[in-house]
CSV table of N, CA and C in Angstrom, one decimal:
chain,number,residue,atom,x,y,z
A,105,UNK,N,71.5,76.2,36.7
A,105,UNK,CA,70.9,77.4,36.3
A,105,UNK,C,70.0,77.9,37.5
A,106,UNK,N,69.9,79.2,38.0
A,106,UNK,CA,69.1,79.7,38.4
A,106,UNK,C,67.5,80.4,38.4
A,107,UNK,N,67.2,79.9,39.0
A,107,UNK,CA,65.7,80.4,38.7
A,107,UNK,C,65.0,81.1,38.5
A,108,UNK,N,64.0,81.8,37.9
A,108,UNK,CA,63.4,83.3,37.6
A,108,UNK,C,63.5,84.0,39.1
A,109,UNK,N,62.5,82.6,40.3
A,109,UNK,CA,62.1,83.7,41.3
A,109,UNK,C,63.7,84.1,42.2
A,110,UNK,N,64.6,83.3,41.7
A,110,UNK,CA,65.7,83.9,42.9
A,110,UNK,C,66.5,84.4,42.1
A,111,UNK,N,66.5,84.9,40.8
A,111,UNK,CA,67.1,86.2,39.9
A,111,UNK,C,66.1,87.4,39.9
A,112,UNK,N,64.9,87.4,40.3
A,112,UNK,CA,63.9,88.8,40.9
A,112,UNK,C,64.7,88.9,41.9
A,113,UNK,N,64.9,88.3,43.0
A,113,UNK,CA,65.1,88.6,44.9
A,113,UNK,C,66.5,88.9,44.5
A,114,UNK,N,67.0,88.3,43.9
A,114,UNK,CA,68.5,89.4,43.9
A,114,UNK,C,68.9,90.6,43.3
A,115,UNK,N,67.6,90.8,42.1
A,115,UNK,CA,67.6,92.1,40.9
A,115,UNK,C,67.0,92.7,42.2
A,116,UNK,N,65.9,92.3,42.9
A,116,UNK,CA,65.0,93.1,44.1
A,116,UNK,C,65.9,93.9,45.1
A,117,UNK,N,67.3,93.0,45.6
A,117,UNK,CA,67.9,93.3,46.6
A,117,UNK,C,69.4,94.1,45.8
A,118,UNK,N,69.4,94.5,45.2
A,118,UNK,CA,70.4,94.4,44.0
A,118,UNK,C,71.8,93.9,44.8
A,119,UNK,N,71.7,92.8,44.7
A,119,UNK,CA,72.7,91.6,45.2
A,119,UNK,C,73.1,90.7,43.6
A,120,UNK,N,74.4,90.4,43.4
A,120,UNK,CA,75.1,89.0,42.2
A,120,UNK,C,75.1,87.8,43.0
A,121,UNK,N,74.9,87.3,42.3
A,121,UNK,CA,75.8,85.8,42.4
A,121,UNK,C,77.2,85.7,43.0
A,122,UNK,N,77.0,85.1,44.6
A,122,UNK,CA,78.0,85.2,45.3
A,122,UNK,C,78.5,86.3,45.8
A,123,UNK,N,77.6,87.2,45.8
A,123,UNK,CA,78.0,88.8,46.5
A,123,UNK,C,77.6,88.4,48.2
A,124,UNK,N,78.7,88.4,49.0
A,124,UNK,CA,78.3,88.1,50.2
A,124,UNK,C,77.1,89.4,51.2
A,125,UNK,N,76.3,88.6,51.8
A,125,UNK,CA,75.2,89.4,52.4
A,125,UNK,C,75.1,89.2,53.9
A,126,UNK,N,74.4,90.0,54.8
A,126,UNK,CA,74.0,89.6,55.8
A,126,UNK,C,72.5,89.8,56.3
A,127,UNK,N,71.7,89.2,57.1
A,127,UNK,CA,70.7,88.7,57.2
A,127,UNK,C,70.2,90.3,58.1
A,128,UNK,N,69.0,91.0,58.0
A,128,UNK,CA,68.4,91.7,58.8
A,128,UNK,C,66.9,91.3,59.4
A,129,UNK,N,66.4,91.4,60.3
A,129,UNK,CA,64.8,91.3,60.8
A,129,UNK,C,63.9,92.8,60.4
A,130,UNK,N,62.8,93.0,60.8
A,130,UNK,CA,62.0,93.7,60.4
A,130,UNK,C,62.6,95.3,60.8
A,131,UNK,N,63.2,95.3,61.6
A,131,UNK,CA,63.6,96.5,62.4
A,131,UNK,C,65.1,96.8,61.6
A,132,UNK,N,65.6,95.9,60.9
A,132,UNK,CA,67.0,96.0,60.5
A,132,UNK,C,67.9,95.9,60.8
A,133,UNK,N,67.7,95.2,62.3
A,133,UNK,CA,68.8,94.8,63.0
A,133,UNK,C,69.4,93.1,62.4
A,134,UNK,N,71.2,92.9,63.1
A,134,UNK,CA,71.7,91.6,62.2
A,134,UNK,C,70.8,90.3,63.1
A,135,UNK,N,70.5,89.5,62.5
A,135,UNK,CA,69.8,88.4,63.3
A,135,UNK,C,71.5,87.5,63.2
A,136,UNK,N,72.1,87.0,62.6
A,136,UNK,CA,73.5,86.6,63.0
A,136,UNK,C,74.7,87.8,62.8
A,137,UNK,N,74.9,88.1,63.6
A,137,UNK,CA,75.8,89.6,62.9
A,137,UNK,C,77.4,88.3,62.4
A,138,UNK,N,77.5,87.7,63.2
A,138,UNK,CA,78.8,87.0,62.5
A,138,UNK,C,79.1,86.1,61.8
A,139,UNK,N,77.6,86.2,61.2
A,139,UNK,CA,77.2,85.1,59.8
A,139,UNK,C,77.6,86.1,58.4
A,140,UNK,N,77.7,85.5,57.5
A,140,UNK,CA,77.5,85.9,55.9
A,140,UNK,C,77.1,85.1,55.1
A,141,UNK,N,76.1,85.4,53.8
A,141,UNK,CA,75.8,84.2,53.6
A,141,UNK,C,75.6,84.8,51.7
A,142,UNK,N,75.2,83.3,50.7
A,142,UNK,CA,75.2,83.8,49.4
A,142,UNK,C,75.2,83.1,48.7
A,143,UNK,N,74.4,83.8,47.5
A,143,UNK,CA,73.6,82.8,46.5
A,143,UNK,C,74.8,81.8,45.9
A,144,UNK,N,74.7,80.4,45.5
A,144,UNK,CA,75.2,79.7,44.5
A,144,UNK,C,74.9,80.1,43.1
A,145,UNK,N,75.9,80.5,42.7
A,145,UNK,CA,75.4,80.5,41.0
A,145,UNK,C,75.1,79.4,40.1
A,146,UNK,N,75.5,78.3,40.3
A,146,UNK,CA,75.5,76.9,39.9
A,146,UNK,C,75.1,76.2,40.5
A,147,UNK,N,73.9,76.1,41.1
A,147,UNK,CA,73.7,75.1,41.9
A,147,UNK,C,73.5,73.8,41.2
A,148,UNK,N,73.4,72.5,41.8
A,148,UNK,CA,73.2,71.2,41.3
A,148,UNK,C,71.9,70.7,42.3
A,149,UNK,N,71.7,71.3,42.8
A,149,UNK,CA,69.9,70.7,43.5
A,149,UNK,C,69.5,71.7,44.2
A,150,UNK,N,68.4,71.4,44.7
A,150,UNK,CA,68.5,72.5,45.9
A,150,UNK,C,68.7,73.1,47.2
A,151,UNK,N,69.9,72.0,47.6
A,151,UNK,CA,70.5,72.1,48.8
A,151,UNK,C,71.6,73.3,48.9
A,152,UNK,N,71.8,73.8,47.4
A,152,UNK,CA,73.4,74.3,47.4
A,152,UNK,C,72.9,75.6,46.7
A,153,UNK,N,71.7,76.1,47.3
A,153,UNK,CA,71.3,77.4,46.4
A,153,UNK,C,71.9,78.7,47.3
A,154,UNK,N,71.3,78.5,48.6
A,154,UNK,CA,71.6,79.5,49.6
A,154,UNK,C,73.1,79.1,50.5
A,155,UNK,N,73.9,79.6,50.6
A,155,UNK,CA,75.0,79.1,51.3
A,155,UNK,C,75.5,79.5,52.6
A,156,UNK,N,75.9,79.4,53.8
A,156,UNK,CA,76.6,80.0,55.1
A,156,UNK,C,77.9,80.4,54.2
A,157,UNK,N,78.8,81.4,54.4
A,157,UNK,CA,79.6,81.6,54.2
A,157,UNK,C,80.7,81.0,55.0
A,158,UNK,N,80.6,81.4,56.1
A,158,UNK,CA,81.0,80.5,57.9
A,158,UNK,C,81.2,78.9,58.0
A,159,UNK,N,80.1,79.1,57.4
A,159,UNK,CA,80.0,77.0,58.1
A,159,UNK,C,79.7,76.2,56.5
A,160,UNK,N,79.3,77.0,55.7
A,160,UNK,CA,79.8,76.2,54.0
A,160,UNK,C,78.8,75.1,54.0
A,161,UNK,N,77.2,75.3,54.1
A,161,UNK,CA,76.2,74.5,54.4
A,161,UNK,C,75.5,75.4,54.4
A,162,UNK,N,74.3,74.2,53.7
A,162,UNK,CA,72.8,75.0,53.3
A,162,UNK,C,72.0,75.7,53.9
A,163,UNK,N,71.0,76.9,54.1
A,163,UNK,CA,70.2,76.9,55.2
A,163,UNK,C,68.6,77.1,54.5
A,164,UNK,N,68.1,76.2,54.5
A,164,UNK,CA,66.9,76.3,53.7
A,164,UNK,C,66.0,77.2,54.7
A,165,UNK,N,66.1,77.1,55.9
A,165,UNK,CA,64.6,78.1,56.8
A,165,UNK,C,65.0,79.5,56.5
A,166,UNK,N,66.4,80.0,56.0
A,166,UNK,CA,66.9,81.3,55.8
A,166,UNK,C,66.7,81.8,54.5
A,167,UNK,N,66.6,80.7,53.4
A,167,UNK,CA,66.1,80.4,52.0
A,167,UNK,C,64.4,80.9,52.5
A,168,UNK,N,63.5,80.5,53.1
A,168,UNK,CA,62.4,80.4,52.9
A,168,UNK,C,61.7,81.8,53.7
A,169,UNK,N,62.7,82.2,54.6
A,169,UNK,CA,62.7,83.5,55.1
A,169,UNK,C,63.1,84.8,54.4
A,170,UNK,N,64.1,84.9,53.8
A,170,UNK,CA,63.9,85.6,52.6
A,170,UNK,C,63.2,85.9,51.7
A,171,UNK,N,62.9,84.5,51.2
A,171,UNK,CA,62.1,85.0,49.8
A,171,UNK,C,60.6,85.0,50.4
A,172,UNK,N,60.5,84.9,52.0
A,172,UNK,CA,58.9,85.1,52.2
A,172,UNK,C,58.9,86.6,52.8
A,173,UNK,N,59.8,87.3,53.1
A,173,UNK,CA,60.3,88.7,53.4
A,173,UNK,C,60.2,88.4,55.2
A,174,UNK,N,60.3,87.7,55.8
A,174,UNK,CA,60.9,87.6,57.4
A,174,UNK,C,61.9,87.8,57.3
A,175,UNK,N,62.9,87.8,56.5
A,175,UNK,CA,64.5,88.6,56.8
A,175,UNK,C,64.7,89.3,55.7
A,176,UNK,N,65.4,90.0,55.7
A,176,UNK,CA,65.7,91.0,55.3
A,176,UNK,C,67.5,91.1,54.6
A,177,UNK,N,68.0,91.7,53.9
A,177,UNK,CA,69.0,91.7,53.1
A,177,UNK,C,70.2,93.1,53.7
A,178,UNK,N,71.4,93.0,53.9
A,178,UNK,CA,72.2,94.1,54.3
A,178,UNK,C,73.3,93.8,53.7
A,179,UNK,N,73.7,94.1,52.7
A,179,UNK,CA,74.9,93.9,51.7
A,179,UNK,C,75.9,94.4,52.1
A,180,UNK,N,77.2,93.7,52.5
A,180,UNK,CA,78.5,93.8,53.3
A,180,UNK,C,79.2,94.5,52.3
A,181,UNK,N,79.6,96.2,53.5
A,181,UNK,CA,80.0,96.9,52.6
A,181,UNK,C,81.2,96.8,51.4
A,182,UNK,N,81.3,97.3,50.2
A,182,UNK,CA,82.4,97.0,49.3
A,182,UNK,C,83.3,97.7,49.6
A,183,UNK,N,84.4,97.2,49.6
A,183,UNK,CA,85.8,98.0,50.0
A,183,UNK,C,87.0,97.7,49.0
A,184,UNK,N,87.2,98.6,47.7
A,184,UNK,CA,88.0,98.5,46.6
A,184,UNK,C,89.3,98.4,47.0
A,185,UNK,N,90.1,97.2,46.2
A,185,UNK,CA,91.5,97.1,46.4
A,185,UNK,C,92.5,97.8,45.3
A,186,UNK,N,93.3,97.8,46.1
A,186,UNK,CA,94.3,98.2,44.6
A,186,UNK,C,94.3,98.1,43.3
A,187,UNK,N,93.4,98.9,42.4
A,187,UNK,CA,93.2,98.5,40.7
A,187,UNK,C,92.1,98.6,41.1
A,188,UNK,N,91.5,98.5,41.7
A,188,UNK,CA,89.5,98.7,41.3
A,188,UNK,C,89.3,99.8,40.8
A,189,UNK,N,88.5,100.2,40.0
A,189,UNK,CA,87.4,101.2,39.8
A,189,UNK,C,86.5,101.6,40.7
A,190,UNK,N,86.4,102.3,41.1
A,190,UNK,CA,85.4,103.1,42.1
A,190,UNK,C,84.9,104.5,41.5
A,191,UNK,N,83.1,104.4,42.3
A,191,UNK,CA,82.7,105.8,41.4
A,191,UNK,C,81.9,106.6,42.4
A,192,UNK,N,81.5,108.3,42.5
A,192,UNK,CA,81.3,108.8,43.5
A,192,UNK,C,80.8,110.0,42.6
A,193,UNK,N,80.3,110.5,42.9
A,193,UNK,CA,79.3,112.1,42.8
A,193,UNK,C,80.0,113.3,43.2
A,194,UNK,N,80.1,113.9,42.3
A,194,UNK,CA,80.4,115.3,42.5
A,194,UNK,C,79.8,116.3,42.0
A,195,UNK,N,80.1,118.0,42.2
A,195,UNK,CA,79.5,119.1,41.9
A,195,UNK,C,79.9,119.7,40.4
A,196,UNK,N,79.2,119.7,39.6
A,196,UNK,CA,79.6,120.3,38.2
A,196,UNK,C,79.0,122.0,38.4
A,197,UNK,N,79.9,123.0,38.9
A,197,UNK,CA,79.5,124.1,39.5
A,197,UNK,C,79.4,125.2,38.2
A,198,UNK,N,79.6,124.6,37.2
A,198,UNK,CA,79.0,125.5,35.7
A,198,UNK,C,77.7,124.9,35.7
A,199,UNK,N,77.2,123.7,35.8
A,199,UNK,CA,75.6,123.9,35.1
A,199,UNK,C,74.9,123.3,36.6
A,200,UNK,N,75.1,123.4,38.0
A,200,UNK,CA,74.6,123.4,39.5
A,200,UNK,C,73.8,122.1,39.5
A,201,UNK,N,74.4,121.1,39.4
A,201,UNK,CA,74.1,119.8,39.3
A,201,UNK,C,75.2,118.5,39.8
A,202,UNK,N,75.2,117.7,40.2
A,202,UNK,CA,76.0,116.7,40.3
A,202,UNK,C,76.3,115.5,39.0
A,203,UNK,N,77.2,115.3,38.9
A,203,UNK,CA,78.1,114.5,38.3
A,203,UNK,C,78.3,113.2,38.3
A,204,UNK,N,78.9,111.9,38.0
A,204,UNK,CA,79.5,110.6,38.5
A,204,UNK,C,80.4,110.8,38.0
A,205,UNK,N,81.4,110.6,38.3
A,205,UNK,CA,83.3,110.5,38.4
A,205,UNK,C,84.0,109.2,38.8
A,206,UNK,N,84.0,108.9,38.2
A,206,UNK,CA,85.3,107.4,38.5
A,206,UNK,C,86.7,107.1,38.5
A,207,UNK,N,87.4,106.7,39.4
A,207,UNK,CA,88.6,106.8,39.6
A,207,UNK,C,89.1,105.4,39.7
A,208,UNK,N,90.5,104.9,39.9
A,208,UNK,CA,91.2,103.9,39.9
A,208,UNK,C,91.8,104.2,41.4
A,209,UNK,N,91.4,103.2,42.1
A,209,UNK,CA,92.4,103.3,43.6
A,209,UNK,C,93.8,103.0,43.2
A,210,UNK,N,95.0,103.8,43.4
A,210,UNK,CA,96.2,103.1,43.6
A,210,UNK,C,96.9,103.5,44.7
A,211,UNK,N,96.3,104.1,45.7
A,211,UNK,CA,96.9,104.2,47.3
A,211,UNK,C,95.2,104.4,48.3
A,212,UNK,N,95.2,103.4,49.1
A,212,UNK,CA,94.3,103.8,50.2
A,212,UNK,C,94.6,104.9,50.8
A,213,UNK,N,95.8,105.5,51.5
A,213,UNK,CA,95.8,106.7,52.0
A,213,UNK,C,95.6,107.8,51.0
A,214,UNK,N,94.7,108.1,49.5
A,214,UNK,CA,94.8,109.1,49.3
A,214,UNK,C,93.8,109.9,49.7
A,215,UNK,N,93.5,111.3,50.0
A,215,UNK,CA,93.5,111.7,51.2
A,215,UNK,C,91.7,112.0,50.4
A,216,UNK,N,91.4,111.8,49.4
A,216,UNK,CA,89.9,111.6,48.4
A,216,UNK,C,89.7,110.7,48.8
A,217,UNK,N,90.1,109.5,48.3
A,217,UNK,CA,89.3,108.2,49.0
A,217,UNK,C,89.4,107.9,49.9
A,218,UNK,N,89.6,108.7,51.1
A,218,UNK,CA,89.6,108.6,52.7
A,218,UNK,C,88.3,109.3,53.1
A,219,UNK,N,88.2,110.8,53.0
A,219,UNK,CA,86.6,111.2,52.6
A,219,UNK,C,86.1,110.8,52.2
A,220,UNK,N,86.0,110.3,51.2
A,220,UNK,CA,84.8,109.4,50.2
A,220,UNK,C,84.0,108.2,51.5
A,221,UNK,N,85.2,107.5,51.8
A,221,UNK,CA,85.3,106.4,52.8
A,221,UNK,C,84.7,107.0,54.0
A,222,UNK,N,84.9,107.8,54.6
A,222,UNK,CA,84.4,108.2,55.7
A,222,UNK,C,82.9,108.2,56.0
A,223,UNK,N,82.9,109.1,54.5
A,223,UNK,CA,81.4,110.0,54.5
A,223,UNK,C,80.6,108.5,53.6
A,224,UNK,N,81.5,107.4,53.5
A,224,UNK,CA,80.0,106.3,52.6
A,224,UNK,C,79.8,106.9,51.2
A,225,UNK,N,80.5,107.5,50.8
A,225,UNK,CA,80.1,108.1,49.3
A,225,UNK,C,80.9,107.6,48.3
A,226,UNK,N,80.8,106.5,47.9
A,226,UNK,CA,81.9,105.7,47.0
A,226,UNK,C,81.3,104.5,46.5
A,227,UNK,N,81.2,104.1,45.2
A,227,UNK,CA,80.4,103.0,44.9
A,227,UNK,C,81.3,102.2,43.8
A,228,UNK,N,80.8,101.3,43.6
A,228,UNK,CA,80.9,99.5,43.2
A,228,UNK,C,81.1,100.1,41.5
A,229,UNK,N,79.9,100.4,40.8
A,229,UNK,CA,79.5,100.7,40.0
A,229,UNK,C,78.6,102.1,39.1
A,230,UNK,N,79.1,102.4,38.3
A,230,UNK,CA,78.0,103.8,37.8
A,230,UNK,C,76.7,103.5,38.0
A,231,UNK,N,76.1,102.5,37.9
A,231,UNK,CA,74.9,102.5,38.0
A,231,UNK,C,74.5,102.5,39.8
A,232,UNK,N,75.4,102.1,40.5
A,232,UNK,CA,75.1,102.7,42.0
A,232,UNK,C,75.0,103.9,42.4
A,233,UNK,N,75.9,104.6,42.0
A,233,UNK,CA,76.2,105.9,42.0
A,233,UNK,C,75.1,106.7,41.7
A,234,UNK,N,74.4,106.1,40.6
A,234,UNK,CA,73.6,107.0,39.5
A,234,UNK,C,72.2,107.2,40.5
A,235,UNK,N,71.7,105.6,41.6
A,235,UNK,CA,71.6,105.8,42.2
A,235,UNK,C,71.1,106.7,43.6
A,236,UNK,N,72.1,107.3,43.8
A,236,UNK,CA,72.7,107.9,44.7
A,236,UNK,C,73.0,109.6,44.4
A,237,UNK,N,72.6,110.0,43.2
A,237,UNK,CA,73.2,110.8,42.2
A,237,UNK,C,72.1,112.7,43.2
A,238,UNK,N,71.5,112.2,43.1
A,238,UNK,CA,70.4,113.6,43.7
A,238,UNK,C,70.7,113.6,45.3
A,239,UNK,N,70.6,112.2,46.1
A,239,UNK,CA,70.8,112.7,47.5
A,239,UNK,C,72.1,112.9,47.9
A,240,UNK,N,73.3,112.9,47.3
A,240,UNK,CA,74.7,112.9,47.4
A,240,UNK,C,74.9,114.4,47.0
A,241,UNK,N,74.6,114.7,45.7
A,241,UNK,CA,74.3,116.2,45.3
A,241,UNK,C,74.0,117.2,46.5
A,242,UNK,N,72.8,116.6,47.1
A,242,UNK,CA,72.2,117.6,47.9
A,242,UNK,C,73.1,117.7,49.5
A,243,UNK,N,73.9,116.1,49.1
A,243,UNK,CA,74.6,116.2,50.0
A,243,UNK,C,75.8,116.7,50.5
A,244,UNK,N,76.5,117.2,49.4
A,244,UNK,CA,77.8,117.9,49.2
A,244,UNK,C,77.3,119.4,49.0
A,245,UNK,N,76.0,119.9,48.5
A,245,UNK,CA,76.1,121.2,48.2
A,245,UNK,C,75.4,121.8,49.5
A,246,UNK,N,74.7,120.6,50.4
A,246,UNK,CA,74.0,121.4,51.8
A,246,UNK,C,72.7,122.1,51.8
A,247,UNK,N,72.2,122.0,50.5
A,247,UNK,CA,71.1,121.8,50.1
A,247,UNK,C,70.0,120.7,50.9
């Protein structure tokens, strides 16, 4: 079972269980860019909380850097496969407001989810989206 304080740091970072991440410094730059790393859902002690993705071992100074805020969190972007759900913001041009809209990928080249992709406007979840719902708006209408 997981603990209250590392179910805050991940509600904080809005990171799941096993959602791969990467490490940033104060400035937001990667302190290992070719590292990934991620919570145990199950852990059995405390060695096996925080994980390398890379090297499949513990890193407790990267555990204790996090949750003391010396590093910082950058969640490896999601990239939907075939059958996902994916959801994104649009213009409802009868009442001058934005939308959330969700779709099913069943071709990467369709020529939406290529824009979407380009411009970073595509999310995991409605509640990401929802998120994102006012500056995406303001983003498509040029506002």
């Amino acid at each position: 079972m997981l603990s209250k304080y590392i179910q805050y740091f991940l509600d904080e970072n809005n990171l799941e269980i096993g959602e791969e991440f990467m490490l940033t410094n104060e400035n937001g730059r990667h302190i290992h860019p070719d590292k990934t790393f991620f919570f145990n859902g199950n852990p059995t002690s405390s060695r096996d909380i925080l994980i390398s993705k890379d090297e499949e071992r513990f890193c407790p100074n990267i555990l204790l850097g996090l949750l003391t805020g010396f590093y910082g969190v950058q969640k490896k972007p999601w990239q939907p496969e075939i059958g996902d759900v994916y959801f994104y913001v649009a213009v409802d041009e009868g009442r001058n407001k934005g939308v959330i809209h969700n779709e099913t990928l069943f071709n990467k080249n369709n020529i939406k989810f290529l824009l979407l992709k380009k411009s970073g406007k595509y999310y995991k979840s409605y509640f990401e989206a929802e998120k994102h719902l006012k500056e995406d708006y303001e983003y498509l209408t040029g506002e």
